[in-house]
Amino acid sequence: MVQISDAEYKVLLAIQSHGGEARESELSITGLSEREIASAISWLEVKGLIDVEKKETKIYTLSEEGRRYLKEGLPELVLYRKLEEMKEITLDEIRNLMPESYRIALAQLAKFGITPKNGKLTFKDPGISEILEARQRFLSNLDPDDKEMIDHFRHRSGIIEEKTKTERIVKLRDTAVEAISGFDQEGTIGTLDPSIISSGNWRNKKFRKYDLNSPAKQIKGAIKHPMTYLIEEIRQIFLNMGFTEMSGQYIESTLWDMDALFIPQDHPARDMQDTFYVDSPGFVIDNDQISKKIKRIHETGFDGYTGWGYRWSAEESRRLVLRTHTTVNTARYLYQNNEPPQAIFSIEKVFRHESVDWKHLAEFYQIEGAVYSKEVSVSTLKWILRDFYSKLGFKEIKLVPSYYPYTEPSLDVIVKINGREVELGGSGLFRPEVLKILGLRAPVMAWGMGLERLAMIFYGLTDVRDLYNTDFDFLSSFRFDTDKILKDNTAKTG
Ligand code: PHE
């Protein structure tokens, strides 16, 4: 008679208690892990005690949007209930009520003939309450047998996700019954422990053989953090464009972070409200030579440029800050490498005294690029930005006048995402005062943008904090697909 282990015996009993046939996932057995059960099943098959059949089943999970609807209600249901209560509701009210999802709600209700007339919806009862409730219920049970609902939600992108899982169905053979009754509960050693050895009990027992072919649980290999992934993509874009990477430091003096960029010492951005000052007496970042020049240019200017006309303070310039932008990297780099041409970039962290919410972080990455060359002009700026942004996937950009203390002209970059315009960074040509301070002999174009903002667009997030969520499953669910995202995300980007 075939010999079976303790675990195999337990699995046979469990299958028997399921009427002789069970899905592997149904077998929960005290004292046995999923892996031990899986291994026992494989053995039992090899020993000819059970039949194993593989069956594919679909498993449904909610996407982030789906989870939100589960919590807050499906847009169409929310709107329908509201309409039922108010009888009449204007489009403006609807937009206010559900700014993120009113489009979806209206589109879904329209399918039942509830459409706006003269700017408002009027309640009628086409008997859809039950259907809408059923949809809502489906979000909580995700019943894989509910073909109608699955079909419905499959056609609404981004609410449910479908995965195929292969499961084993196990069936007892006649031989199993014999094996169960013949099993000597004390007979075979499946798990060796110290007491079996010290008591000498092992001497008159048999050992179960190792199964080197038993299926092991699948483990996920390491994957890159979504931010790391994006940083590497962007680094590659810059490198392919022939740019050199520069890097700076978190702590800077205001001299470099601001003064060198001709930001006056009374500029509002220097306010404690916006900037983290570092309290660290004795730690000095300074440069006498440049501070003399900075003083002169801030106070009286040069060659017809009038300066700011205030008294520049050396003491103020020595205050330390957590760098507020990576344009300070550009300033330092070009000061040290003042031979044109140079094309440089960095993707590094900056710090601002912001209260953290769905759209803001106090610590975030900036992408910075700059070109120093006698060929630089407004038109080169335009084509370099077009080239860069189109490599990110934004085929259309618009430049609109803006203001930064260190550039003239200053231009903000607007990109189009599904017909909507989103501001995605600043740019400009360094002012003559900045060139003079840094000792540069040719024009400089520079641009900068927040990386998390871009990540939200690429990953379809509505809350920037999600990027720093530490839940592994959540992080590994990120997919980077520029083309798809730029097409699909109208409702998501804010
Ligand atoms: N430093 C600017 C910011 O922090 C962006 C910028 C970079 C603007 C370079 C002009 C030139 O938003």
Coordinates of C-alpha atoms and ligand atoms in Angstrom, one line a residue:
M1 CA 0.0 0.0 0.0
V2 CA 1.2 3.5 -0.7
Q3 CA 2.7 5.4 2.1
I4 CA 1.3 8.8 2.9
S5 CA 2.5 11.6 5.2
D6 CA 0.6 13.2 8.0
A7 CA -0.1 16.3 5.8
E8 CA -1.2 14.1 2.9
Y9 CA -3.5 12.3 5.3
K10 CA -5.0 15.6 6.5
V11 CA -5.5 16.8 2.9
L12 CA -7.3 13.5 2.0
L13 CA -9.6 13.9 4.9
A14 CA -10.3 17.5 4.0
I15 CA -11.2 16.5 0.4
Q16 CA -13.4 13.8 1.8
S17 CA -15.3 16.2 4.0
H18 CA -16.0 18.3 0.8
G19 CA -17.7 15.4 -0.7
G20 CA -14.7 13.9 -2.4
E21 CA -14.1 16.9 -4.6
A22 CA -12.8 20.4 -3.8
R23 CA -11.0 23.5 -5.1
E24 CA -7.5 23.8 -3.7
S25 CA -8.4 27.2 -2.2
E26 CA -11.3 25.7 -0.3
L27 CA -9.0 23.4 1.7
S28 CA -8.0 25.2 4.8
I29 CA -6.5 22.8 7.3
T30 CA -5.3 23.7 10.8
G31 CA -1.6 23.3 11.1
L32 CA -0.9 23.3 7.4
S33 CA 0.2 26.3 5.4
E34 CA -1.0 26.9 1.8
R35 CA 2.4 25.7 0.6
E36 CA 2.2 22.5 2.6
I37 CA -1.3 21.8 1.2
A38 CA 0.0 22.5 -2.3
S39 CA 2.9 20.1 -1.8
A40 CA 0.6 17.4 -0.3
I41 CA -1.7 17.7 -3.3
S42 CA 1.1 17.2 -5.7
W43 CA 2.3 14.2 -3.9
L44 CA -1.1 12.6 -3.7
E45 CA -1.4 13.0 -7.4
V46 CA 1.9 11.3 -8.0
K47 CA 0.9 8.5 -5.7
G48 CA -2.3 8.0 -7.7
L49 CA -4.6 8.8 -4.8
I50 CA -6.3 11.8 -6.3
D51 CA -7.0 13.3 -9.7
V52 CA -6.0 16.9 -10.2
E53 CA -7.5 19.1 -12.8
K54 CA -6.5 22.6 -13.6
K55 CA -9.1 25.2 -14.0
E56 CA -8.8 28.9 -14.9
T57 CA -10.9 31.2 -12.9
K58 CA -11.2 35.0 -13.1
I59 CA -10.7 37.1 -10.1
Y60 CA -11.9 40.7 -9.9
T61 CA -10.4 43.5 -7.8
L62 CA -11.3 47.2 -7.6
S63 CA -9.0 49.8 -9.0
E64 CA -8.4 52.9 -7.0
E65 CA -11.4 54.6 -8.7
G66 CA -13.5 51.5 -7.9
R67 CA -12.5 51.6 -4.3
R68 CA -13.6 55.3 -4.2
Y69 CA -17.0 54.4 -5.7
L70 CA -17.3 51.6 -3.2
K71 CA -16.9 54.1 -0.4
E72 CA -18.7 57.1 -1.8
G73 CA -21.2 55.5 -4.1
L74 CA -21.2 55.1 -7.8
P75 CA -21.6 58.5 -9.5
E76 CA -24.8 57.6 -11.2
L77 CA -26.3 56.2 -8.0
V78 CA -25.3 59.3 -6.0
L79 CA -26.8 61.5 -8.7
Y80 CA -30.0 59.5 -9.1
R81 CA -30.6 59.5 -5.3
K82 CA -30.1 63.2 -5.2
L83 CA -32.5 63.7 -8.1
E84 CA -35.1 61.5 -6.5
E85 CA -34.8 63.6 -3.4
M86 CA -34.8 67.1 -5.1
K87 CA -36.9 66.2 -8.1
E88 CA -35.1 68.8 -10.1
I89 CA -31.4 69.8 -10.2
T90 CA -29.5 72.1 -12.4
L91 CA -26.3 71.2 -14.1
D92 CA -24.4 73.8 -12.1
E93 CA -25.6 72.2 -8.9
I94 CA -24.5 68.8 -10.2
R95 CA -21.1 70.1 -11.0
N96 CA -20.7 71.5 -7.6
L97 CA -22.0 68.4 -5.9
M98 CA -19.6 66.1 -7.7
P99 CA -16.9 68.0 -9.5
E100 CA -14.8 64.9 -10.3
S101 CA -17.5 62.6 -11.4
Y102 CA -20.5 64.5 -12.7
R103 CA -19.5 63.7 -16.3
I104 CA -19.6 60.0 -15.6
A105 CA -22.9 60.3 -13.6
L106 CA -24.6 62.2 -16.4
A107 CA -23.4 59.9 -19.1
Q108 CA -24.6 56.8 -17.2
L109 CA -28.0 58.3 -16.4
A110 CA -28.3 59.4 -20.1
K111 CA -28.3 55.7 -21.0
F112 CA -31.6 55.4 -19.2
G113 CA -33.1 58.4 -20.9
I114 CA -32.4 60.8 -18.1
T115 CA -30.9 63.7 -19.9
P116 CA -30.7 67.4 -19.1
K117 CA -33.2 69.8 -20.6
N118 CA -32.7 73.5 -20.4
G119 CA -29.7 73.1 -18.1
K120 CA -31.3 70.8 -15.6
L121 CA -32.3 67.2 -14.8
T122 CA -35.8 66.4 -13.9
F123 CA -36.7 63.3 -11.9
K124 CA -38.4 60.4 -13.6
D125 CA -38.6 56.9 -12.6
P126 CA -37.7 54.5 -15.4
G127 CA -37.4 51.7 -12.8
I128 CA -33.6 51.8 -12.6
S129 CA -33.2 52.0 -8.9
E130 CA -32.7 48.2 -8.7
I131 CA -30.1 48.2 -11.5
L132 CA -28.1 51.0 -9.9
E133 CA -28.2 49.3 -6.5
A134 CA -27.1 46.0 -8.1
R135 CA -24.1 47.8 -9.6
Q136 CA -23.2 49.2 -6.3
R137 CA -23.6 45.8 -4.6
F138 CA -21.3 44.3 -7.2
L139 CA -18.5 46.6 -6.1
S140 CA -18.7 45.1 -2.7
N141 CA -19.0 41.4 -3.6
L142 CA -17.2 41.3 -7.0
D143 CA -19.1 38.1 -7.7
P144 CA -17.1 36.4 -10.4
D145 CA -20.3 34.6 -11.6
D146 CA -22.3 37.8 -12.1
K147 CA -21.7 37.9 -15.9
E148 CA -24.0 40.8 -16.5
M149 CA -22.2 43.1 -14.0
I150 CA -18.8 42.0 -15.1
D151 CA -19.8 42.8 -18.6
H152 CA -21.0 46.2 -17.6
F153 CA -17.9 47.2 -15.6
R154 CA -15.5 45.8 -18.1
H155 CA -16.8 48.4 -20.5
R156 CA -16.2 51.2 -18.0
S157 CA -12.5 51.5 -17.9
G158 CA -10.6 51.8 -14.7
I159 CA -13.1 50.5 -12.1
I160 CA -12.5 46.8 -11.9
E161 CA -9.4 44.8 -12.7
E162 CA -9.5 41.3 -14.0
K163 CA -6.9 38.7 -13.3
T164 CA -6.9 35.1 -14.3
K165 CA -6.0 32.5 -11.7
T166 CA -5.3 28.9 -12.4
E167 CA -6.7 26.7 -9.7
R168 CA -6.5 23.1 -9.0
I169 CA -9.6 21.0 -8.5
V170 CA -8.8 17.8 -6.6
K171 CA -10.9 14.6 -6.7
L172 CA -10.4 11.5 -4.5
R173 CA -9.8 8.2 -6.3
D174 CA -11.0 4.9 -4.9
T175 CA -7.5 4.1 -3.8
A176 CA -7.7 7.1 -1.5
V177 CA -10.3 5.6 0.7
E178 CA -8.0 2.6 1.4
A179 CA -5.1 4.9 2.1
I180 CA -7.1 6.9 4.6
S181 CA -8.2 3.8 6.5
G182 CA -4.8 2.3 6.4
F183 CA -3.0 5.4 7.6
D184 CA -1.0 4.8 10.7
Q185 CA -1.3 8.2 12.4
E186 CA 1.9 7.7 14.3
G187 CA 3.7 5.8 11.5
T188 CA 5.6 8.2 9.2
I189 CA 7.6 11.2 10.1
G190 CA 6.8 14.2 7.9
T191 CA 8.4 16.9 10.0
L192 CA 11.5 16.3 12.0
D193 CA 11.8 18.1 15.3
P194 CA 14.4 17.8 18.1
S195 CA 12.2 15.7 20.3
I196 CA 12.0 12.9 17.7
I197 CA 15.8 12.8 17.6
S198 CA 16.5 13.0 21.3
S199 CA 13.8 10.4 22.2
G200 CA 15.2 8.0 19.6
N201 CA 11.7 7.6 18.2
W202 CA 12.9 8.0 14.7
R203 CA 14.6 4.6 14.8
N204 CA 11.6 2.5 14.1
K205 CA 9.8 4.9 11.9
K206 CA 9.8 5.8 8.2
F207 CA 10.6 9.2 6.9
R208 CA 8.6 10.9 4.2
K209 CA 10.6 11.6 1.1
Y210 CA 11.3 15.1 -0.1
D211 CA 9.3 16.2 -3.1
L212 CA 11.7 18.3 -5.2
N213 CA 9.0 18.8 -7.8
S214 CA 6.3 20.2 -5.7
P215 CA 5.1 23.6 -6.9
A216 CA 6.6 26.5 -4.9
K217 CA 4.6 29.6 -4.2
Q218 CA 5.3 32.3 -6.7
I219 CA 7.2 35.2 -5.3
K220 CA 7.5 38.6 -6.9
G221 CA 10.9 39.8 -7.8
A222 CA 12.1 43.3 -6.8
I223 CA 10.6 46.0 -8.8
K224 CA 11.5 49.7 -9.1
H225 CA 9.6 52.3 -7.1
P226 CA 7.4 54.3 -9.5
M227 CA 9.3 57.4 -8.7
T228 CA 12.6 55.7 -9.4
Y229 CA 11.3 54.4 -12.6
L230 CA 10.1 57.8 -13.7
I231 CA 13.4 59.5 -12.7
E232 CA 15.3 57.0 -14.7
E233 CA 13.1 57.5 -17.8
I234 CA 13.6 61.3 -17.6
R235 CA 17.3 61.0 -16.9
Q236 CA 17.5 58.9 -20.1
I237 CA 15.7 61.6 -22.1
F238 CA 18.2 64.2 -21.0
L239 CA 21.2 62.0 -21.6
N240 CA 19.9 61.2 -25.1
M241 CA 19.6 64.9 -25.8
G242 CA 23.3 65.2 -24.9
F243 CA 22.8 66.8 -21.5
T244 CA 25.2 66.3 -18.5
E245 CA 23.8 65.5 -15.1
M246 CA 24.7 67.8 -12.3
S247 CA 24.0 67.5 -8.6
G248 CA 23.8 69.8 -5.7
Q249 CA 23.2 69.7 -2.0
Y250 CA 20.1 69.9 0.2
I251 CA 21.4 72.7 2.4
E252 CA 22.3 75.9 0.7
S253 CA 23.0 79.5 1.7
T254 CA 20.5 82.0 0.6
L255 CA 23.5 83.5 -1.3
W256 CA 23.4 80.6 -3.7
D257 CA 19.7 79.7 -3.6
M258 CA 18.5 83.2 -4.1
D259 CA 21.0 86.1 -4.2
A260 CA 23.1 84.6 -7.0
L261 CA 19.9 84.4 -9.0
F262 CA 19.2 88.0 -8.4
I263 CA 16.3 87.4 -6.1
P264 CA 16.2 90.5 -3.9
Q265 CA 16.6 89.9 -0.2
D266 CA 13.1 91.3 0.5
H267 CA 11.4 89.0 -2.0
P268 CA 8.2 87.4 -0.6
A269 CA 9.4 83.9 -1.5
R270 CA 12.0 84.2 1.2
D271 CA 9.3 84.4 3.8
M272 CA 9.4 81.9 6.6
Q273 CA 6.0 80.8 5.3
D274 CA 7.5 79.5 2.1
T275 CA 11.1 78.5 3.0
F276 CA 12.7 76.2 5.5
Y277 CA 15.6 78.0 7.2
V278 CA 18.2 75.8 8.8
D279 CA 19.3 76.8 12.3
S280 CA 23.0 75.8 12.3
P281 CA 25.4 78.4 13.5
G282 CA 29.0 77.9 12.5
F283 CA 28.2 76.1 9.3
V284 CA 29.0 78.5 6.6
I285 CA 28.7 78.2 2.8
D286 CA 30.1 81.2 1.3
N287 CA 32.3 82.8 -1.3
D288 CA 33.7 86.2 -0.7
Q289 CA 34.5 87.0 -4.3
I290 CA 31.0 86.3 -5.6
S291 CA 29.3 88.0 -2.6
K292 CA 31.1 91.3 -3.5
K293 CA 29.8 91.1 -7.0
I294 CA 26.3 90.2 -5.8
K295 CA 26.2 93.1 -3.4
R296 CA 27.2 95.5 -6.2
I297 CA 24.7 94.2 -8.7
H298 CA 21.8 94.0 -6.3
E299 CA 22.5 97.5 -5.0
T300 CA 23.5 99.5 -8.1
G301 CA 23.5 97.2 -11.1
F302 CA 25.9 97.6 -14.0
D303 CA 26.1 98.9 -17.5
G304 CA 22.7 100.6 -17.5
Y305 CA 21.0 97.9 -15.4
T306 CA 19.9 99.7 -12.3
G307 CA 19.9 96.9 -9.7
W308 CA 17.2 96.7 -7.0
G309 CA 18.4 99.8 -5.2
Y310 CA 18.4 98.5 -1.6
R311 CA 21.1 97.8 0.9
W312 CA 22.2 94.2 0.4
S313 CA 23.1 92.3 3.6
A314 CA 26.0 89.9 3.8
E315 CA 24.6 88.5 7.0
E316 CA 21.3 87.7 5.4
S317 CA 23.0 86.0 2.5
R318 CA 24.8 83.6 4.9
R319 CA 21.5 82.2 6.3
L320 CA 21.1 78.6 5.5
V321 CA 18.0 77.1 3.8
L322 CA 16.8 73.7 2.5
R323 CA 17.2 74.5 -1.1
T324 CA 13.9 75.8 -2.5
H325 CA 14.5 75.0 -6.1
T326 CA 17.1 73.2 -8.2
T327 CA 17.9 76.3 -10.2
V328 CA 20.5 76.7 -7.5
N329 CA 22.3 73.7 -9.0
T330 CA 22.4 75.4 -12.4
A331 CA 23.8 78.6 -10.8
R332 CA 26.6 76.8 -9.0
Y333 CA 27.4 74.5 -11.9
L334 CA 27.7 77.3 -14.4
Y335 CA 29.7 79.5 -12.0
Q336 CA 32.2 76.6 -11.7
N337 CA 32.0 75.7 -15.4
N338 CA 31.7 79.0 -17.2
E339 CA 33.0 77.9 -20.5
P340 CA 30.2 77.6 -23.1
P341 CA 28.6 75.5 -24.4
Q342 CA 27.0 73.5 -21.6
A343 CA 23.8 71.5 -21.4
I344 CA 23.0 70.3 -17.9
F345 CA 20.2 68.8 -15.9
S346 CA 19.3 67.5 -12.5
I347 CA 16.4 65.6 -11.0
E348 CA 16.7 66.3 -7.3
K349 CA 14.7 67.1 -4.2
V350 CA 13.7 70.6 -3.1
F351 CA 11.8 71.8 0.0
R352 CA 9.1 74.3 0.6
H353 CA 7.2 75.2 3.6
E354 CA 3.8 73.9 2.3
S355 CA 1.0 72.2 4.2
V356 CA 0.8 68.8 2.8
D357 CA -2.4 67.9 0.9
W358 CA -3.6 66.0 -2.1
K359 CA -1.7 68.4 -4.4
H360 CA 1.2 69.6 -2.3
L361 CA 4.2 68.1 -0.6
A362 CA 6.8 69.9 1.5
E363 CA 9.5 67.8 0.0
F364 CA 9.4 67.0 -3.7
Y365 CA 11.5 66.5 -6.8
Q366 CA 12.3 69.1 -9.4
I367 CA 13.4 68.4 -12.9
E368 CA 15.8 71.1 -14.0
G369 CA 17.4 71.7 -17.4
A370 CA 19.7 74.5 -18.7
V371 CA 21.6 75.3 -21.8
Y372 CA 24.5 77.8 -21.9
S373 CA 25.6 78.7 -25.4
K374 CA 26.0 81.6 -27.7
E375 CA 23.3 79.9 -29.8
V376 CA 20.7 80.3 -27.1
S377 CA 17.8 82.6 -27.8
V378 CA 14.0 82.5 -27.4
S379 CA 13.6 80.4 -30.4
T380 CA 16.2 77.8 -29.3
L381 CA 14.4 77.8 -25.9
K382 CA 11.2 77.0 -27.7
W383 CA 12.5 74.1 -29.7
I384 CA 14.5 72.6 -26.9
L385 CA 11.4 72.7 -24.7
R386 CA 9.2 71.2 -27.5
D387 CA 11.8 68.5 -28.0
F388 CA 12.0 67.7 -24.3
Y389 CA 8.3 67.7 -23.6
S390 CA 7.4 65.7 -26.7
K391 CA 9.8 63.0 -25.5
L392 CA 7.8 62.9 -22.3
G393 CA 4.7 62.3 -24.5
F394 CA 3.3 65.8 -24.7
K395 CA 3.1 66.5 -28.3
E396 CA 1.6 69.9 -28.0
I397 CA 3.0 72.6 -25.7
K398 CA 2.1 76.3 -25.3
L399 CA 4.4 78.9 -23.8
V400 CA 2.7 81.7 -21.9
P401 CA 4.4 84.8 -20.4
S402 CA 5.2 84.5 -16.7
Y403 CA 7.6 85.9 -14.1
Y404 CA 10.6 84.6 -12.3
P405 CA 13.1 87.1 -10.7
Y406 CA 16.0 85.4 -12.6
T407 CA 14.7 85.1 -16.1
E408 CA 13.6 87.6 -18.8
P409 CA 11.6 86.7 -20.7
S410 CA 9.9 84.1 -18.4
L411 CA 7.6 81.5 -19.9
D412 CA 5.4 78.9 -18.4
V413 CA 4.9 75.7 -20.2
I414 CA 1.3 74.6 -20.7
V415 CA 0.6 71.1 -22.0
K416 CA -2.6 69.6 -23.3
I417 CA -3.9 66.4 -21.7
N418 CA -7.1 65.2 -23.4
G419 CA -8.0 68.7 -24.5
R420 CA -7.4 70.2 -21.1
E421 CA -4.6 72.6 -20.4
V422 CA -2.3 71.9 -17.5
E423 CA 0.6 74.1 -16.4
L424 CA 3.7 72.0 -16.2
G425 CA 6.7 74.1 -15.3
G426 CA 8.5 77.4 -15.8
S427 CA 11.3 78.5 -18.1
G428 CA 13.2 81.5 -19.4
L429 CA 16.4 83.1 -20.3
F430 CA 18.7 84.2 -17.4
R431 CA 18.7 87.9 -16.9
P432 CA 21.9 89.8 -17.7
E433 CA 22.3 90.5 -13.9
V434 CA 22.4 86.7 -13.3
L435 CA 24.9 86.1 -16.1
K436 CA 27.1 88.9 -14.7
I437 CA 27.0 87.5 -11.2
L438 CA 27.9 84.0 -12.4
G439 CA 30.6 85.3 -14.8
L440 CA 28.9 84.0 -17.9
R441 CA 29.6 85.2 -21.4
A442 CA 26.7 83.7 -23.3
P443 CA 23.0 83.4 -22.8
V444 CA 21.4 80.7 -20.7
M445 CA 18.0 79.1 -21.1
A446 CA 16.7 77.2 -18.2
W447 CA 13.5 75.4 -17.2
G448 CA 12.2 73.5 -14.3
M449 CA 9.2 71.5 -13.3
G450 CA 7.8 69.4 -10.4
L451 CA 8.3 65.7 -10.9
E452 CA 5.5 64.5 -8.7
R453 CA 3.0 66.5 -10.7
L454 CA 4.2 64.7 -13.8
A455 CA 4.1 61.4 -11.9
M456 CA 0.4 62.0 -11.0
I457 CA -0.4 62.5 -14.7
F458 CA 1.6 59.4 -15.8
Y459 CA 0.2 57.1 -13.2
G460 CA -3.3 58.5 -13.1
L461 CA -3.3 59.6 -9.5
T462 CA -5.6 62.1 -7.8
D463 CA -3.6 62.3 -4.6
V464 CA 0.2 63.1 -4.8
R465 CA 0.7 61.4 -1.4
D466 CA -0.1 58.1 -3.0
L467 CA 3.3 58.2 -4.6
Y468 CA 4.9 57.8 -1.1
N469 CA 2.4 55.2 0.1
T470 CA 4.5 52.2 1.5
D471 CA 2.0 49.5 0.7
F472 CA 3.9 47.1 -1.4
D473 CA 0.9 45.7 -3.4
F474 CA -0.2 49.2 -4.1
L475 CA 3.2 50.3 -5.3
S476 CA 3.6 47.2 -7.5
S477 CA 0.3 48.0 -9.1
F478 CA 1.7 51.1 -10.8
R479 CA 2.0 50.9 -14.6
F480 CA 3.9 53.3 -16.7
D481 CA 2.2 53.8 -20.1
T482 CA 2.5 57.3 -21.4
D483 CA 0.4 56.8 -24.5
K484 CA -2.5 55.2 -22.7
I485 CA -2.4 57.6 -19.8
L486 CA -2.3 60.7 -21.8
K487 CA -5.4 59.5 -23.7
D488 CA -7.4 58.1 -20.8
N489 CA -6.9 60.4 -17.9
T490 CA -9.1 63.5 -18.6
A491 CA -11.2 63.0 -15.5
K492 CA -8.2 62.4 -13.3
T493 CA -5.7 65.1 -13.7
G494 CA -6.4 68.1 -11.6
Ligands
PHE1 N1 12.9 77.5 -10.4 C1 11.5 77.6 -10.9 C2 10.6 77.0 -9.9 O1 11.0 76.6 -8.9 C3 11.4 77.0 -12.3 C4 12.2 77.7 -13.3 C5 13.5 77.1 -13.6 C6 11.8 78.9 -13.9 C7 14.3 77.7 -14.5 C8 12.6 79.5 -14.8 C9 13.8 78.9 -15.2 O2 9.4 76.9 -10.1

